[in-house]
Coordinates of C-alpha atoms in Angstrom, one line a residue:
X136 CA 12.0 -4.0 -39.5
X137 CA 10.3 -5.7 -36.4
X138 CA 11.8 -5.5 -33.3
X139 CA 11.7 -8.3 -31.3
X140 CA 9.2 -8.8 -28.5
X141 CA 10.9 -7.9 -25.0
X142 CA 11.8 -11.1 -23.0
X143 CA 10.9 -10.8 -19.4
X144 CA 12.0 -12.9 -17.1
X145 CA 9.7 -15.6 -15.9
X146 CA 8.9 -14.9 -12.2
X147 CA 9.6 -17.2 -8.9
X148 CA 6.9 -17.8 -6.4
X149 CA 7.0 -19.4 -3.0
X150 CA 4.0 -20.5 -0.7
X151 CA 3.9 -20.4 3.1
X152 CA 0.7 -22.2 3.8
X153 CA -1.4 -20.5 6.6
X154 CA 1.0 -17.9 7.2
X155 CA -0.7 -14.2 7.5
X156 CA 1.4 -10.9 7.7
X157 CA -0.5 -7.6 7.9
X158 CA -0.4 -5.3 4.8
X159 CA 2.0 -2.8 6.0
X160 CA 4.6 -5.3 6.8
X161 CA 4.1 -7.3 3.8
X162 CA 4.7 -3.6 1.6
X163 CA 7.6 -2.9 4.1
X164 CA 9.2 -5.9 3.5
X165 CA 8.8 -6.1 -0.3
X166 CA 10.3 -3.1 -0.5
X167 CA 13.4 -3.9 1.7
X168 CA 13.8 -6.8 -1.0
X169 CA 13.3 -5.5 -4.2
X170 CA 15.6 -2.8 -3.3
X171 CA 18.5 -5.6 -2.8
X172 CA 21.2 -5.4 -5.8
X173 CA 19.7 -8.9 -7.9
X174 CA 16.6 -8.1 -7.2
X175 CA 14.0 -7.0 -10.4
X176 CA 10.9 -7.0 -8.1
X177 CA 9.8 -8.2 -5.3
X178 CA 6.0 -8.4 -3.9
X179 CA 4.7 -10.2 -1.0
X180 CA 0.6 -10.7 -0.7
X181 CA -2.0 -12.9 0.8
X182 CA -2.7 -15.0 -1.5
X183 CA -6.2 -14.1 -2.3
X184 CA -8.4 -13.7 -5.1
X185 CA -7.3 -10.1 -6.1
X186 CA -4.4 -10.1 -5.1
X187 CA -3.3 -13.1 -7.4
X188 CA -4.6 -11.0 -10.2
X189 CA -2.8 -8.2 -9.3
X190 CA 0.6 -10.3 -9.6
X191 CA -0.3 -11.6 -12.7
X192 CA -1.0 -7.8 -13.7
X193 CA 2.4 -7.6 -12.8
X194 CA 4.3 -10.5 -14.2
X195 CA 4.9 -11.5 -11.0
X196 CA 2.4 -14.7 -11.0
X197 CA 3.5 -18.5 -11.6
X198 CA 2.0 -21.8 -11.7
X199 CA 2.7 -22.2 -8.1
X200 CA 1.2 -19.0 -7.1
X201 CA -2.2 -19.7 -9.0
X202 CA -2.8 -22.5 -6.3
X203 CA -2.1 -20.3 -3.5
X204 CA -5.4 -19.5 -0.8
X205 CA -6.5 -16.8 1.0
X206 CA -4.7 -17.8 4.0
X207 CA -1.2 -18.2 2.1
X208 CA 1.7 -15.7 2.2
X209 CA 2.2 -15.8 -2.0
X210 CA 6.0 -14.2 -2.3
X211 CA 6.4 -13.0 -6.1
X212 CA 10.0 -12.6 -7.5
X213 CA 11.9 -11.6 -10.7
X214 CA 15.8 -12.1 -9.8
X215 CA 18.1 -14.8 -11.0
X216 CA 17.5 -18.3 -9.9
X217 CA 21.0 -18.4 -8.2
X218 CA 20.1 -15.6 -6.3
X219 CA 16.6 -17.0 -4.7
X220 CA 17.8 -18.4 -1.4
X221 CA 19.7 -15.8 -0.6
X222 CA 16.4 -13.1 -1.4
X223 CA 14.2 -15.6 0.8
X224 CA 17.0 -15.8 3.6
X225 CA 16.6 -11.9 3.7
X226 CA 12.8 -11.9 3.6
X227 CA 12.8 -14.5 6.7
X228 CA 15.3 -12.1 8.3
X229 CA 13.0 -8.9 8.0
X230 CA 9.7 -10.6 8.8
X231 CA 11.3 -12.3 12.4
X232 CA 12.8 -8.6 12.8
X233 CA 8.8 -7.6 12.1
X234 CA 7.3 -10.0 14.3
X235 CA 9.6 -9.5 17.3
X236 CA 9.1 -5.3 17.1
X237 CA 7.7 -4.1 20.2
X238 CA 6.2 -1.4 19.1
X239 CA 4.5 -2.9 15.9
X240 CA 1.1 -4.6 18.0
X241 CA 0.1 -3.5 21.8
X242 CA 0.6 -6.3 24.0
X243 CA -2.2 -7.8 26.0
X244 CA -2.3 -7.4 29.7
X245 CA -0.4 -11.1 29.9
X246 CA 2.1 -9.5 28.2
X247 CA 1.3 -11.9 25.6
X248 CA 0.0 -9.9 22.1
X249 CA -3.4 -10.3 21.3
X250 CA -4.1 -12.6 18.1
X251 CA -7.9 -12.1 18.0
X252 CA -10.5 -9.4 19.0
X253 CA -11.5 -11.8 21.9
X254 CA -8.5 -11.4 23.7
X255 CA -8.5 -7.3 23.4
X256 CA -9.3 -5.7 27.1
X257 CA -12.7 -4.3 27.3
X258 CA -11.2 -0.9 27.7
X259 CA -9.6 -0.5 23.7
X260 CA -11.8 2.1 22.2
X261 CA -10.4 2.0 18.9
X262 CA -9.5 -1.2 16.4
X263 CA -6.6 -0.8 12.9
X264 CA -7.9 -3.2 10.8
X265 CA -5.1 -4.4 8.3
X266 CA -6.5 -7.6 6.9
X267 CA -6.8 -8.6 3.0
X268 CA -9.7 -6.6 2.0
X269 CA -12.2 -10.1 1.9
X270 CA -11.5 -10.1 5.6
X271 CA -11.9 -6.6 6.6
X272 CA -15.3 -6.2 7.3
X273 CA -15.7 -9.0 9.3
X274 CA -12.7 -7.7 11.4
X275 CA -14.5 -5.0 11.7
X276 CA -17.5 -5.6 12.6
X277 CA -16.3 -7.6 15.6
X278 CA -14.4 -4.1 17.1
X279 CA -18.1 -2.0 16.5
X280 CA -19.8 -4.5 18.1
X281 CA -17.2 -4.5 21.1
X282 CA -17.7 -0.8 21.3
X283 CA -14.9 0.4 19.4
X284 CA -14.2 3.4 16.9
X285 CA -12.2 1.2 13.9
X286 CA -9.6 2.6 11.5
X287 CA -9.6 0.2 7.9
X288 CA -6.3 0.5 6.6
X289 CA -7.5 -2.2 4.0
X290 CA -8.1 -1.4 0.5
X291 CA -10.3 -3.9 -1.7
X292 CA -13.2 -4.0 0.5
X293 CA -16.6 -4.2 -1.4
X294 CA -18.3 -1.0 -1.1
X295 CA -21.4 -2.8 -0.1
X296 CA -19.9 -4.1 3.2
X297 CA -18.9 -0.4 3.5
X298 CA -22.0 0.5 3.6
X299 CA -23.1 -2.3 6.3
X300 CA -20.0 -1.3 8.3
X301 CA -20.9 2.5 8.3
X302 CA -24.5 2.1 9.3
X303 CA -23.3 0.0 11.7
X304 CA -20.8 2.3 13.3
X305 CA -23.8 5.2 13.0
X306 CA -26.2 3.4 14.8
X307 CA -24.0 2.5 17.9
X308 CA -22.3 6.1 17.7
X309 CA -19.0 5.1 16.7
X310 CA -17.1 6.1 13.8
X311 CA -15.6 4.0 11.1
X312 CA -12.2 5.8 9.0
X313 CA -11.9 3.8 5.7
X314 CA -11.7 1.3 4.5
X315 CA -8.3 2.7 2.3
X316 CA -7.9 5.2 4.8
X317 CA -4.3 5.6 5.2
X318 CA -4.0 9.1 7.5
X319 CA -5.5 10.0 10.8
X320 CA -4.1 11.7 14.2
X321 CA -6.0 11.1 17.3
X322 CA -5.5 12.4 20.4
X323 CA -1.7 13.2 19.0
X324 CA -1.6 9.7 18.2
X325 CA -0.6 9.2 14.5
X326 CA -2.6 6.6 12.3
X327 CA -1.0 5.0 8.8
X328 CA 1.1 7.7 7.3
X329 CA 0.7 10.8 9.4
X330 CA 3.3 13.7 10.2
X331 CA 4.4 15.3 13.5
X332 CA 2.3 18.1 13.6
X333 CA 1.6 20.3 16.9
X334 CA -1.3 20.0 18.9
X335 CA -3.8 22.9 18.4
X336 CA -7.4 23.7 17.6
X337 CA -7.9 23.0 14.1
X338 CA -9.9 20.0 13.3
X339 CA -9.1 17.8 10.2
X340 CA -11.6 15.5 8.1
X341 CA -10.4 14.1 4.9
X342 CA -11.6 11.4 2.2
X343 CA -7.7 12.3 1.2
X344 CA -5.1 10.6 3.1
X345 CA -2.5 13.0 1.7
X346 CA -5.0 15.9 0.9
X347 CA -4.9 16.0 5.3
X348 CA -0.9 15.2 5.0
X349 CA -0.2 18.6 3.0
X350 CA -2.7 20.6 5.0
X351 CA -1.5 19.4 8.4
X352 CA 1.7 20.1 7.9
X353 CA 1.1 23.5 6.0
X354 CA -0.8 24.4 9.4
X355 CA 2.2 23.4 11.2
X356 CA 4.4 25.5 9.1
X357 CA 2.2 28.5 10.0
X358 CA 2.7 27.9 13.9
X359 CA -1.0 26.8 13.9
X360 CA -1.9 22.8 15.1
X361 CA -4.6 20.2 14.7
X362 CA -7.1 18.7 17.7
X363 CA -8.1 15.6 15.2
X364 CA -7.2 14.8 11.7
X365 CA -10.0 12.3 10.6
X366 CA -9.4 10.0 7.8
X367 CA -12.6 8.7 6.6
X368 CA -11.8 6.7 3.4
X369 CA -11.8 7.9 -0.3
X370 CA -15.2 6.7 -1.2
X371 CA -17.0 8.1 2.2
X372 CA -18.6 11.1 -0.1
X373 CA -19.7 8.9 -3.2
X374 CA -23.0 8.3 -4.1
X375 CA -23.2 5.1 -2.6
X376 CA -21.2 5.5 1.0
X377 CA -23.5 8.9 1.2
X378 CA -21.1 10.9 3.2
X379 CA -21.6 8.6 6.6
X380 CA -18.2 8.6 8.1
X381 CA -17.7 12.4 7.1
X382 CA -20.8 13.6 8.4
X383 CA -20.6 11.5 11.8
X384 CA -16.7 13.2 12.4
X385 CA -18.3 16.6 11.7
X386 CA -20.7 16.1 14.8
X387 CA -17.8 14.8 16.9
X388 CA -15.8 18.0 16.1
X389 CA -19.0 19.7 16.4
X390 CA -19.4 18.6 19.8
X391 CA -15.4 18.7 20.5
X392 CA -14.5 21.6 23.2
X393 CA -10.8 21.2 21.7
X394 CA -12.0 22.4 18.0
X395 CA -12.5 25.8 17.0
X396 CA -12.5 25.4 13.4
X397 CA -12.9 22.8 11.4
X398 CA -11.5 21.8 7.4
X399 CA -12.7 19.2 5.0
X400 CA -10.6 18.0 2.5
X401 CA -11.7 15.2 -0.3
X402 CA -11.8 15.1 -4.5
X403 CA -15.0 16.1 -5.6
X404 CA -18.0 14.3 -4.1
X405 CA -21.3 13.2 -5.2
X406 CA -23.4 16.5 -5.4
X407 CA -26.1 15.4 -3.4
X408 CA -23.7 14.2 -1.2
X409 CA -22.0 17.7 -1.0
X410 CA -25.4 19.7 0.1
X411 CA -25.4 17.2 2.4
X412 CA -21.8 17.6 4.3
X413 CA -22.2 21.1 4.1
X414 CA -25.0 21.6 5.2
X415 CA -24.2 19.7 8.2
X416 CA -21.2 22.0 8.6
X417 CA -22.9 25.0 8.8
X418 CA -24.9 23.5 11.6
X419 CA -22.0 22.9 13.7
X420 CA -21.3 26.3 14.7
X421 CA -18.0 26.7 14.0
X422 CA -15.8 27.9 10.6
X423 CA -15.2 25.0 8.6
X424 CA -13.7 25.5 5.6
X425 CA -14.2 22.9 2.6
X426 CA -11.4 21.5 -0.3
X427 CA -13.4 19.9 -2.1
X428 CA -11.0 19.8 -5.1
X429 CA -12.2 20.2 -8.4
X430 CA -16.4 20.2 -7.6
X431 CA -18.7 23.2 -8.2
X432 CA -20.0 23.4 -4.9
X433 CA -22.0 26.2 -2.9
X434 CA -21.0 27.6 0.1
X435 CA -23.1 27.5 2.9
X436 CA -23.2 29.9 6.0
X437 CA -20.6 30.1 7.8
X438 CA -18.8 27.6 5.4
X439 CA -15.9 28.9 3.1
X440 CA -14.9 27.0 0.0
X441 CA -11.2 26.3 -0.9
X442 CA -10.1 25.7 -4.2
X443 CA -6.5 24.1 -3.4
X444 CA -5.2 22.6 -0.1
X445 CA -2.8 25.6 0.5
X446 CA -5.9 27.8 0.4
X447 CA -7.9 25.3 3.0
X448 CA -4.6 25.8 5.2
X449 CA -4.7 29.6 4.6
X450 CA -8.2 30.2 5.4
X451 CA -8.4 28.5 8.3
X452 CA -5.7 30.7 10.1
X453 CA -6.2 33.9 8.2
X454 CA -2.8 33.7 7.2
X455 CA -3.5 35.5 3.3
X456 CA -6.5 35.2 0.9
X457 CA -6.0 32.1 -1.8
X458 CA -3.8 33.5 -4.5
X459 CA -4.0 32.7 -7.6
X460 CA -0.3 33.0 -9.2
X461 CA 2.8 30.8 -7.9
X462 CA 6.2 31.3 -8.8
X463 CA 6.6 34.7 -11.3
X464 CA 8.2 34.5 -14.8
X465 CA 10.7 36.9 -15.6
X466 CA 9.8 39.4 -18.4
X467 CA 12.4 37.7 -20.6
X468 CA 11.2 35.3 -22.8
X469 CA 12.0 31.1 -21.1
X470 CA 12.9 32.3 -18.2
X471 CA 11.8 31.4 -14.9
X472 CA 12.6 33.3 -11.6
X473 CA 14.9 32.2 -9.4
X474 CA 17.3 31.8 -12.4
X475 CA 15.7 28.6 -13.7
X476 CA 16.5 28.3 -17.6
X477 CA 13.7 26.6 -19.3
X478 CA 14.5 25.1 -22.9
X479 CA 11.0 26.8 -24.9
X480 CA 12.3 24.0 -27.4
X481 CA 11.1 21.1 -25.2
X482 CA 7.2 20.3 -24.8
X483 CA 5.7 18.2 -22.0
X484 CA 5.1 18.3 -18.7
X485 CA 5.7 14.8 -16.3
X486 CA 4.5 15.3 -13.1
X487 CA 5.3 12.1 -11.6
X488 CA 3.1 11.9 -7.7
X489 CA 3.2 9.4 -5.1
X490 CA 0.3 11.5 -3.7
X491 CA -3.0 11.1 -5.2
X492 CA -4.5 13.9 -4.3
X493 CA -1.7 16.2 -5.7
X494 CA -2.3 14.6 -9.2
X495 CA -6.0 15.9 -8.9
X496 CA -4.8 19.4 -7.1
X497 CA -2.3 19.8 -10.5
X498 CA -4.8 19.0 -13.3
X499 CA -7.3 22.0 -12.0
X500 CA -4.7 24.1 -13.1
X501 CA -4.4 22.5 -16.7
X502 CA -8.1 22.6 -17.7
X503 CA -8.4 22.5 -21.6
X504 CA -5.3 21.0 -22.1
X505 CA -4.2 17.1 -23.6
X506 CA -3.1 15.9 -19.9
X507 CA -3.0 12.0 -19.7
X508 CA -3.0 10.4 -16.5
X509 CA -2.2 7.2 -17.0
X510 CA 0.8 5.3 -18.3
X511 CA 1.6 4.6 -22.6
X512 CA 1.5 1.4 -24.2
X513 CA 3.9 -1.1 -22.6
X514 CA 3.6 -5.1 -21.0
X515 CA 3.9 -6.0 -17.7
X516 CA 7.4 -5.6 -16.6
X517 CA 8.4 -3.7 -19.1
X518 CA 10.2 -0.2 -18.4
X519 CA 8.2 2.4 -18.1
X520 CA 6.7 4.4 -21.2
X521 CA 5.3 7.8 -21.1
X522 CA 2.3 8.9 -23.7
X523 CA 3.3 11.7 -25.9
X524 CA 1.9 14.4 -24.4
X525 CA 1.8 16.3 -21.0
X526 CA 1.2 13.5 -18.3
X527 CA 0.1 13.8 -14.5
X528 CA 0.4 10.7 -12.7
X529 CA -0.6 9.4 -9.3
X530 CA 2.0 6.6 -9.3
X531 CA 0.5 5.4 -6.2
X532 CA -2.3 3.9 -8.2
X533 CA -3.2 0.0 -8.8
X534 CA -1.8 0.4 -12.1
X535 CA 1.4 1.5 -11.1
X536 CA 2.2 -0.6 -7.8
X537 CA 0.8 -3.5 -9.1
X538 CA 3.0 -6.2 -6.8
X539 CA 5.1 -3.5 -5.8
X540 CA 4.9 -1.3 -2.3
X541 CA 3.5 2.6 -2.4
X542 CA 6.1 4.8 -3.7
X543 CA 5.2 6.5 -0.1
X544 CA 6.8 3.5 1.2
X545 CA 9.2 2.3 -1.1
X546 CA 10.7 5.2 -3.1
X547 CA 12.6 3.3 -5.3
X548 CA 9.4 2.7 -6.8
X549 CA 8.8 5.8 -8.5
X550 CA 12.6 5.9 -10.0
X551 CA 12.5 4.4 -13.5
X552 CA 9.7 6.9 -14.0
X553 CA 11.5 9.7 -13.1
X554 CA 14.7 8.7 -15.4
X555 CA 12.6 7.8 -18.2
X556 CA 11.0 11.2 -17.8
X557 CA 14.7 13.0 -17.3
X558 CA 15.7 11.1 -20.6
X559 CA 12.9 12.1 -22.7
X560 CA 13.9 15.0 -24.9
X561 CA 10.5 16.2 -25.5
X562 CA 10.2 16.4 -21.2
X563 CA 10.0 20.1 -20.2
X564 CA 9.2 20.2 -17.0
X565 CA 9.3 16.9 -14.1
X566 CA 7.3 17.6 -10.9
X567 CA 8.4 15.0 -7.9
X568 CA 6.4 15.4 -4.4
X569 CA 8.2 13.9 -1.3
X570 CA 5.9 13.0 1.7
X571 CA 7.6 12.7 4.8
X572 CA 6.3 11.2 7.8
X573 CA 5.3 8.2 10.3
X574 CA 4.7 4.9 8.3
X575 CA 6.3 6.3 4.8
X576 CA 10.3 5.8 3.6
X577 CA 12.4 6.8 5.9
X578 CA 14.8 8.6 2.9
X579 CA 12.0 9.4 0.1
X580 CA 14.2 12.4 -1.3
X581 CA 16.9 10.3 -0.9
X582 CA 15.8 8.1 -3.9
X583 CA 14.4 11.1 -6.0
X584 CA 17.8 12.9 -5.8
X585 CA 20.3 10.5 -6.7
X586 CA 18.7 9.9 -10.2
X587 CA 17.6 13.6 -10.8
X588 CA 21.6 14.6 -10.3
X589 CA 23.0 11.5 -12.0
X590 CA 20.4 12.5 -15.2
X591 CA 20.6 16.3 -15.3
X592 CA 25.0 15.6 -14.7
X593 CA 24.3 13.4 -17.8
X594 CA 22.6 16.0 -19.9
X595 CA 25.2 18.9 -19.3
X596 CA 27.9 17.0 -20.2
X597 CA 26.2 15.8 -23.7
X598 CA 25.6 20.0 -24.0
X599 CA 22.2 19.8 -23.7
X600 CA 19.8 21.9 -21.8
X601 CA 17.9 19.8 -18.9
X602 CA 14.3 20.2 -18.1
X603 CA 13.4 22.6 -15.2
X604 CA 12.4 20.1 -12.0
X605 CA 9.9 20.9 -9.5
X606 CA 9.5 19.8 -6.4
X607 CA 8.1 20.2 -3.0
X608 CA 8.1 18.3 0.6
X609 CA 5.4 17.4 2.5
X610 CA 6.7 17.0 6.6
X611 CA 7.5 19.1 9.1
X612 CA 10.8 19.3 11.2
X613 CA 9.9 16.9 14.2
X614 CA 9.2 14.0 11.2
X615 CA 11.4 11.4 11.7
X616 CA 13.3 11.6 8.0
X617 CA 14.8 15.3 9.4
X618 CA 12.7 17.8 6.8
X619 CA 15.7 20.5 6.1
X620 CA 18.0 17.5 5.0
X621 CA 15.4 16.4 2.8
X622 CA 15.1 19.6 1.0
X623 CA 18.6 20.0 1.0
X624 CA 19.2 16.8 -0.8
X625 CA 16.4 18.0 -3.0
X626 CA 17.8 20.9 -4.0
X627 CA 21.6 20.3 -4.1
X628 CA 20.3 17.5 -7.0
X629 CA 18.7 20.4 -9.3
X630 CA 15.4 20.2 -7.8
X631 CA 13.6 23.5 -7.2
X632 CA 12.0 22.7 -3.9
X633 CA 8.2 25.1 -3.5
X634 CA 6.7 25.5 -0.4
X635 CA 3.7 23.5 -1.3
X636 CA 1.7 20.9 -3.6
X637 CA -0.6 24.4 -4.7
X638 CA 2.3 26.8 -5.2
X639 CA 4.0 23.6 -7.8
X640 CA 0.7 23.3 -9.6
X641 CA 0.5 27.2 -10.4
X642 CA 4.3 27.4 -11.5
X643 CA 3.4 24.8 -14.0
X644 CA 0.5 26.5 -15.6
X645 CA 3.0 29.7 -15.3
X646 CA 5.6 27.5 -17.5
X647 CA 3.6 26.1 -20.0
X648 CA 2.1 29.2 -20.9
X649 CA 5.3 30.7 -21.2
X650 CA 5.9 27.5 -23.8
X651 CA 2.9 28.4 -25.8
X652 CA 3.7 31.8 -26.0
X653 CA 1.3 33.1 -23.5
X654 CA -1.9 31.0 -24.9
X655 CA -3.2 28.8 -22.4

């Protein structure tokens, strides 16, 4: 028998000609709608090139949203036609409330708030850029050329202008963080998503927005603090970028009187690329330790390589040596210590990240086994499908939030994963990360633990043994989303909270051997 072809609805779009809302406000606000009770999905975009394509990924794209330019706010919806005023009412109601914030663009020394680089006083020293990605360089460009450092919050920017924007910055001294670069802290002032972490004498450089998130906030938790965390953008240490931005913030720590030690964080880069940055780093005189997660690099004098972000944290306080073990099995067969009860009859593992860099940290630890890191077969719209087999999943990816805010932002966004992976019968183990935080939700666990205690309630009363869940927090306690209630929602769901990203990754390879009976 065939079953019939799932019927999504067909979506609503509205145009507001020559109306432009930064990025963070439009995933802010798309959020706030599609979390309203009619509401299917909600995504709000420029209306540029990509970004059309990206709602038609999504089955979020019309006829009237095909004609929409570059300069048009394009508003994608999937919610009952009776229901459409009402949504846009809403959406008018949160973007006045975003315009009128205070504290959301500096005013100019008129008082009135600058709508141009022109306008900015010659004393700024640093520009956010938040423009669709076409627009980006350009934007920036302007700020190097006015003498300012520029942070590049916006993704989608060809490499190639990358490249023009870092030589640029090189040349004039200056420093460029991104594009994509979604965490930085200067001078204890936070940048993107970015935790309240104590001031100190640690210096941070990261291609890894949360790779700098987890080890901030682990050298927090170890009464150390941070002089600088430097974002420099995911592609800085490819081929093509060449390490630029990366090797430019290493001089200015070099040269800092505030840093003692400094850490790199970043996914493996480009090998030459690698010599390159460390070299440098053993130049600068000071301890730096590298993460470079998941590269076969050298160390260099006075350079010590980390293998995980809790052992970049570790090293550079001296706190322990990296270990290489997390949470202990118990000698009896399927069960895990604290009193977790794990059902040997169930298979896969569904680590289910909004962080991207945890995704990479947690498939070191499953080298030579079938991990699939992308979604199974399904259509736009559709709910979600997971492959048959162990899956690691950075749900912060394109192909995930297509027309849809970062699950950093909008939690709600990573839900109908985690219930589809609760569901599953085959699911063994489900791994959930909550980052905490300026800029990100201001309930993450929230979200997470209402569907992890309404599914694991569901499974004991149908006598059935639930999966073990994972789980660990990334925030400290002066984060605005309080950090202990966050655990403690966490935990009172049937989450076992860990201290860190690096201690959930080696439990996992501790519970799946114990499922193959001890053969990795």
């Amino acid at each position: 028998m065939v079953e019939p072809a799932l019927k999504i609805p067909a979506p609503v779009n509205v145009v507001r000609p020559n109306t432009y809302v930064d990025s963070v406000a439009l995933m802010r606000v798309s959020g706030a709608l599609t979390a309203l009770p009619r509401v299917e999905a909600a995504s709000l975009v420029m209306g540029t090139p990509a970004n059309r394509r990206i709602l038609a990924d999504a089955g979020l794209l019309g006829d009237e949203g095909s004609l929409a330019r570059p300069n048009d706010l394009l508003i994608g919806l999937r919610c009952p036609p009776d229901a459409v005023d009402e949504v846009l009412a809403e959406l008018d109601r949160l973007l006045r409330q975003s315009w009128s914030d205070p504290t959301s663009e500096p005013a100019a020394p008129d008082g009135e708030q600058p709508r141009s680089l022109a306008r900015v006083s010659d004393g700024a020293r640093l520009a956010i850029v938040s423009t669709p990605g076409p627009y980006a360089a350009a934007e920036a460009l302007k700020a190097l050329r006015r003498g300012m450092h520029v942070f590049v919050f916006s993704d989608n920017v060809p490499v190639e202008e990358e490249v023009l924007l870092k030589t640029e910055a090189h040349a004039r001294g200056l420093l460029v963080m991104g594009p994509d670069c979604g965490t930085a802290v200067l001078d204890g002032v936070p940048l993107g998503f970015a935790n309240a972490v104590r001031h100190g004498r640690i210096g941070l450089i990261g291609a890894s927005g949360t790779g700098l998130q987890q080890v901030s906030t682990l050298l927090h938790s170890y009464g150390a603090g941070v002089s600088q965390v430097i974002g420099v953008g995911g592609r800085d240490l490819s081929a093509r970028v060449g390490g630029t931005s990366m090797l430019d913030a290493l001089d200015l720590l070099a040269a800092d009187p505030g840093t003692d030690t400094i850490v790199l964080v970043s996914k493996p880069p480009a090998p030459d690329v690698a010599r390159a940055v460390l070299a440098r780093a053993a130049g600068t005189g000071k301890p730096v330790v590298a993460a470079f997660l998941g590269a076969d690099a050298q160390e260099a004098p006075g350079v010590r390589m980390a293998h995980t972000l809790r052992g970049a944290a570790e090293a550079a306080v001296g706190v322990r040596s990296e270990s290489t073990t997390g949470t202990a099995l118990a000698p009896a067969p399927g069960t895990l210590t604290p009193g977790i009860e794990l059902d040997v009859g169930r298979t896969w593992l569904r680590a289910l990240y909004a962080g991207g860099t945890f995704a990479y940290e947690a498939r070191q630890f499953l080298v030579g086994r079938d991990v699939a890191t992308g979604p199974g077969p399904g259509v736009p719209g559709s709910p979600p499908r997971l492959p048959s087999r162990h899956c690691v999943l950075d749900l912060g990816d394109d192909v995930f939030t297509a027309g849809r805010p970062h699950p950093m932002i909008e939690a709600a966004v990573r839900t109908p994963w985690l219930a589809a992976a609760l569901r599953d019968p085959s699911t063994a183990v489900v791994v959930v990360d909550v980052v905490l935080g300026h800029g990100g939700a201001d309930d993450p666990a929230g979200a997470v633990a209402g569907v992890v205690a309404a599914e694991l309630a569901a499974l004991r009363t149908a006598g059935e043994q639930p999966p073990v869940v994972l789980g660990f927090v990334v925030g400290t306690p002066d984060d605005p989303q309080d950090l202990n209630g966050q655990v403690q929602a966490l935990r009172e769901a049937g989450v076992t909270v860990l201290d860190s990203s690096t201690t959930v990754a080696e439990s996992v390879a501790d519970i799946l051997t114990t499922i193959d009976g001890g053969v990795r």
